[in-house]
mmCIF file of C-alpha atoms in Angstrom:
data_model
loop_
_atom_site.group_PDB
_atom_site.id
_atom_site.type_symbol
_atom_site.label_atom_id
_atom_site.label_comp_id
_atom_site.label_asym_id
_atom_site.label_seq_id
_atom_site.Cartn_x
_atom_site.Cartn_y
_atom_site.Cartn_z
ATOM 1 C CA MET A 1 16.742 7.398 -0.952
ATOM 2 C CA MET A 2 15.685 10.740 -1.324
ATOM 3 C CA THR A 3 11.676 10.736 -0.213
ATOM 4 C CA SER A 4 9.359 13.520 -2.068
ATOM 5 C CA GLU A 5 9.064 15.119 0.597
ATOM 6 C CA GLU A 6 13.246 16.093 1.378
ATOM 7 C CA LYS A 7 13.504 16.648 -3.069
ATOM 8 C CA ILE A 8 10.233 19.667 -2.263
ATOM 9 C CA LYS A 9 12.162 20.908 0.641
ATOM 10 C CA ILE A 10 15.229 21.351 -0.775
ATOM 11 C CA GLN A 11 13.415 23.011 -4.380
ATOM 12 C CA ILE A 12 11.983 25.389 -1.374
ATOM 13 C CA GLU A 13 14.935 26.401 0.306
ATOM 14 C CA GLU A 14 16.552 26.701 -3.601
ATOM 15 C CA LYS A 15 13.781 28.624 -4.625
ATOM 16 C CA LEU A 16 14.241 31.035 -2.373
ATOM 17 C CA GLY A 17 17.979 30.814 -0.652
ATOM 18 C CA LYS A 18 16.354 30.452 2.976
ATOM 19 C CA LYS A 19 16.774 27.322 5.458
ATOM 20 C CA ILE A 20 13.199 25.600 6.413
ATOM 21 C CA LYS A 21 13.409 26.529 10.214
ATOM 22 C CA ASN A 22 9.668 24.250 10.759
ATOM 23 C CA ILE A 23 7.529 23.221 8.428
ATOM 24 C CA SER A 24 3.645 21.654 10.515
ATOM 25 C CA SER A 25 0.663 20.987 9.293
ATOM 26 C CA LEU A 26 -2.729 22.589 8.487
ATOM 27 C CA SER A 27 -5.722 20.695 8.902
ATOM 28 C CA GLY A 28 -8.982 22.072 6.548
ATOM 29 C CA GLY A 29 -7.639 20.809 2.947
ATOM 30 C CA CYS A 30 -9.410 18.216 1.808
ATOM 31 C CA ILE A 31 -7.279 17.540 -1.626
ATOM 32 C CA SER A 32 -3.766 18.574 -1.550
ATOM 33 C CA ASN A 33 -2.038 18.084 2.948
ATOM 34 C CA ALA A 34 -1.026 22.097 3.740
ATOM 35 C CA PHE A 35 1.755 23.370 5.839
ATOM 36 C CA LYS A 36 2.944 26.112 7.686
ATOM 37 C CA VAL A 37 6.373 26.759 6.543
ATOM 38 C CA GLU A 38 8.828 28.289 9.440
ATOM 39 C CA LEU A 39 12.246 29.906 7.640
ATOM 40 C CA ASP A 40 15.403 30.454 9.240
ATOM 41 C CA ASP A 41 14.708 34.074 8.828
ATOM 42 C CA SER A 42 11.507 34.090 11.229
ATOM 43 C CA SER A 43 9.366 34.392 8.278
ATOM 44 C CA LYS A 44 6.128 32.254 7.592
ATOM 45 C CA ILE A 45 4.864 31.289 4.136
ATOM 46 C CA PHE A 46 2.286 28.624 3.129
ATOM 47 C CA LEU A 47 2.566 25.583 1.665
ATOM 48 C CA LYS A 48 -0.293 22.958 -0.349
ATOM 49 C CA TYR A 49 1.916 20.049 -1.694
ATOM 50 C CA ASN A 50 -0.041 17.237 -3.620
ATOM 51 C CA GLU A 51 2.593 15.064 -5.968
ATOM 52 C CA GLY A 52 1.562 13.973 -8.701
ATOM 53 C CA ILE A 53 -1.564 16.064 -9.051
ATOM 54 C CA SER A 54 -2.717 16.706 -12.321
ATOM 55 C CA ASP A 55 -3.248 18.879 -15.393
ATOM 56 C CA ASN A 56 -1.681 21.498 -13.545
ATOM 57 C CA MET A 57 -3.581 22.731 -10.932
ATOM 58 C CA PHE A 58 -0.905 23.849 -8.611
ATOM 59 C CA ILE A 59 0.026 25.666 -12.877
ATOM 60 C CA LYS A 60 -3.521 27.103 -12.887
ATOM 61 C CA GLU A 61 -4.281 28.301 -9.061
ATOM 62 C CA ALA A 62 -1.592 30.909 -9.111
ATOM 63 C CA HIS A 63 -2.595 32.502 -12.583
ATOM 64 C CA GLY A 64 -5.575 32.361 -11.129
ATOM 65 C CA LEU A 65 -4.321 33.783 -8.120
ATOM 66 C CA LYS A 66 -2.821 36.116 -9.924
ATOM 67 C CA GLU A 67 -5.821 37.932 -12.340
ATOM 68 C CA LEU A 68 -7.426 37.668 -8.420
ATOM 69 C CA ALA A 69 -4.959 39.812 -6.426
ATOM 70 C CA SER A 70 -4.567 42.649 -9.967
ATOM 71 C CA ALA A 71 -7.983 43.111 -9.323
ATOM 72 C CA LYS A 72 -6.851 45.218 -6.182
ATOM 73 C CA ALA A 73 -10.301 44.790 -4.702
ATOM 74 C CA ILE A 74 -9.822 42.104 -1.645
ATOM 75 C CA ARG A 75 -6.849 40.654 0.126
ATOM 76 C CA ILE A 76 -5.361 37.870 -2.065
ATOM 77 C CA PRO A 77 -2.366 35.754 -1.174
ATOM 78 C CA GLU A 78 0.813 36.466 -2.921
ATOM 79 C CA VAL A 79 1.764 33.336 -4.957
ATOM 80 C CA ILE A 80 5.801 33.069 -3.528
ATOM 81 C CA SER A 81 6.665 29.576 -6.187
ATOM 82 C CA PHE A 82 4.520 27.224 -7.591
ATOM 83 C CA CYS A 83 5.564 24.231 -9.384
ATOM 84 C CA GLU A 84 3.428 21.044 -10.839
ATOM 85 C CA ASP A 85 3.805 19.272 -7.582
ATOM 86 C CA TYR A 86 3.051 22.240 -5.371
ATOM 87 C CA ILE A 87 2.139 26.361 -4.830
ATOM 88 C CA LEU A 88 4.368 28.047 -1.963
ATOM 89 C CA LEU A 89 1.337 31.846 -1.190
ATOM 90 C CA GLU A 90 2.012 34.288 1.504
ATOM 91 C CA PHE A 91 1.202 33.060 4.600
ATOM 92 C CA ILE A 92 -2.369 34.926 6.430
ATOM 93 C CA SER A 93 -2.612 34.512 9.785
ATOM 94 C CA THR A 94 -6.091 33.873 11.040
ATOM 95 C CA GLY A 95 -7.575 37.554 13.100
ATOM 96 C CA ASN A 96 -9.674 38.503 14.781
ATOM 97 C CA LYS A 97 -13.279 39.689 12.947
ATOM 98 C CA ASN A 98 -13.597 43.177 13.392
ATOM 99 C CA LYS A 99 -17.845 44.283 14.643
ATOM 100 C CA ASN A 100 -16.887 45.975 10.094
ATOM 101 C CA PHE A 101 -16.018 42.463 8.615
ATOM 102 C CA PHE A 102 -18.861 40.815 7.652
ATOM 103 C CA GLU A 103 -20.034 44.796 5.843
ATOM 104 C CA GLU A 104 -16.570 45.175 4.335
ATOM 105 C CA PHE A 105 -15.414 42.208 3.257
ATOM 106 C CA GLY A 106 -18.714 41.954 1.242
ATOM 107 C CA ARG A 107 -17.836 45.712 -0.454
ATOM 108 C CA GLU A 108 -14.390 44.516 -1.452
ATOM 109 C CA PHE A 109 -16.001 41.118 -2.943
ATOM 110 C CA ALA A 110 -18.360 43.179 -4.517
ATOM 111 C CA GLU A 111 -15.372 45.598 -6.538
ATOM 112 C CA LEU A 112 -14.188 42.288 -6.677
ATOM 113 C CA HIS A 113 -16.917 41.502 -9.435
ATOM 114 C CA LYS A 114 -16.933 44.696 -10.970
ATOM 115 C CA PHE A 115 -13.182 43.821 -12.450
ATOM 116 C CA HIS A 116 -13.618 42.685 -15.841
ATOM 117 C CA SER A 117 -12.303 42.330 -19.459
ATOM 118 C CA ASP A 118 -13.637 42.487 -23.010
ATOM 119 C CA GLU A 119 -15.183 38.881 -22.728
ATOM 120 C CA TYR A 120 -16.044 36.767 -19.665
ATOM 121 C CA GLY A 121 -14.151 33.380 -18.734
ATOM 122 C CA PHE A 122 -10.496 32.726 -18.669
ATOM 123 C CA TYR A 123 -7.421 32.173 -21.089
ATOM 124 C CA GLU A 124 -6.821 28.937 -19.353
ATOM 125 C CA ASP A 125 -9.394 26.321 -17.679
ATOM 126 C CA ASN A 126 -8.979 25.173 -14.845
ATOM 127 C CA PHE A 127 -10.937 24.040 -10.819
ATOM 128 C CA ILE A 128 -13.282 24.277 -8.559
ATOM 129 C CA GLY A 129 -11.449 22.038 -6.126
ATOM 130 C CA SER A 130 -10.791 18.569 -8.264
ATOM 131 C CA ASN A 131 -13.343 19.413 -10.467
ATOM 132 C CA VAL A 132 -12.513 21.098 -13.393
ATOM 133 C CA GLN A 133 -13.652 24.578 -14.717
ATOM 134 C CA LYS A 134 -13.984 25.891 -18.224
ATOM 135 C CA ASN A 135 -13.045 29.330 -18.765
ATOM 136 C CA ILE A 136 -12.309 29.114 -22.480
ATOM 137 C CA PRO A 137 -15.558 31.390 -23.831
ATOM 138 C CA GLY A 138 -16.380 29.797 -27.724
ATOM 139 C CA GLU A 139 -17.430 32.084 -29.666
ATOM 140 C CA ASN A 140 -20.985 33.273 -28.906
ATOM 141 C CA GLU A 141 -20.218 33.473 -25.246
ATOM 142 C CA LYS A 142 -17.618 35.587 -25.256
ATOM 143 C CA ASN A 143 -20.194 38.854 -25.174
ATOM 144 C CA SER A 144 -23.059 37.296 -23.354
ATOM 145 C CA TRP A 145 -22.419 36.583 -19.434
ATOM 146 C CA VAL A 146 -25.664 34.280 -19.962
ATOM 147 C CA SER A 147 -24.989 31.908 -22.709
ATOM 148 C CA PHE A 148 -20.863 32.179 -21.099
ATOM 149 C CA TYR A 149 -22.107 31.329 -17.297
ATOM 150 C CA PHE A 150 -24.899 28.818 -19.039
ATOM 151 C CA ASN A 151 -21.904 26.268 -21.105
ATOM 152 C CA LYS A 152 -19.498 26.272 -18.982
ATOM 153 C CA ARG A 153 -20.757 26.602 -15.402
ATOM 154 C CA ILE A 154 -24.221 25.947 -15.394
ATOM 155 C CA LEU A 155 -24.801 22.709 -18.739
ATOM 156 C CA PHE A 156 -21.340 21.963 -18.647
ATOM 157 C CA GLN A 157 -21.570 19.975 -14.683
ATOM 158 C CA HIS A 158 -24.217 18.110 -16.156
#
């Protein structure tokens, strides 16, 4: 009988049309398992995997990352593929910070927060870690940052 990991490996290879050469575990995650996946063409991708995680967490994470990337303000890893059990992202190697890193990051982060739509919130609820993050605004929250923030970020966590 095939293990879940073997099934995921086959799904990824079929999705990408490439063979997996090596998978190495990465540290840092407390909700899901994280891996660096090396493909037969020497490219690398990031895999976050958690079989049976609830509420389409990876699907919602992919939607959120795509929305953040649309602001074109800060580097967001490209979403390669996703499903209920995993998300595949562009692998971004750790690098050395230049002397202006924090200043540049602060500017880019501020630019990201200038990106907005006609109302507050998002079209679906998602997660902060494993906690649900409410994003769908009520009628009185669509145009009021104070109401949205109070009801969806502060009161909801109470």
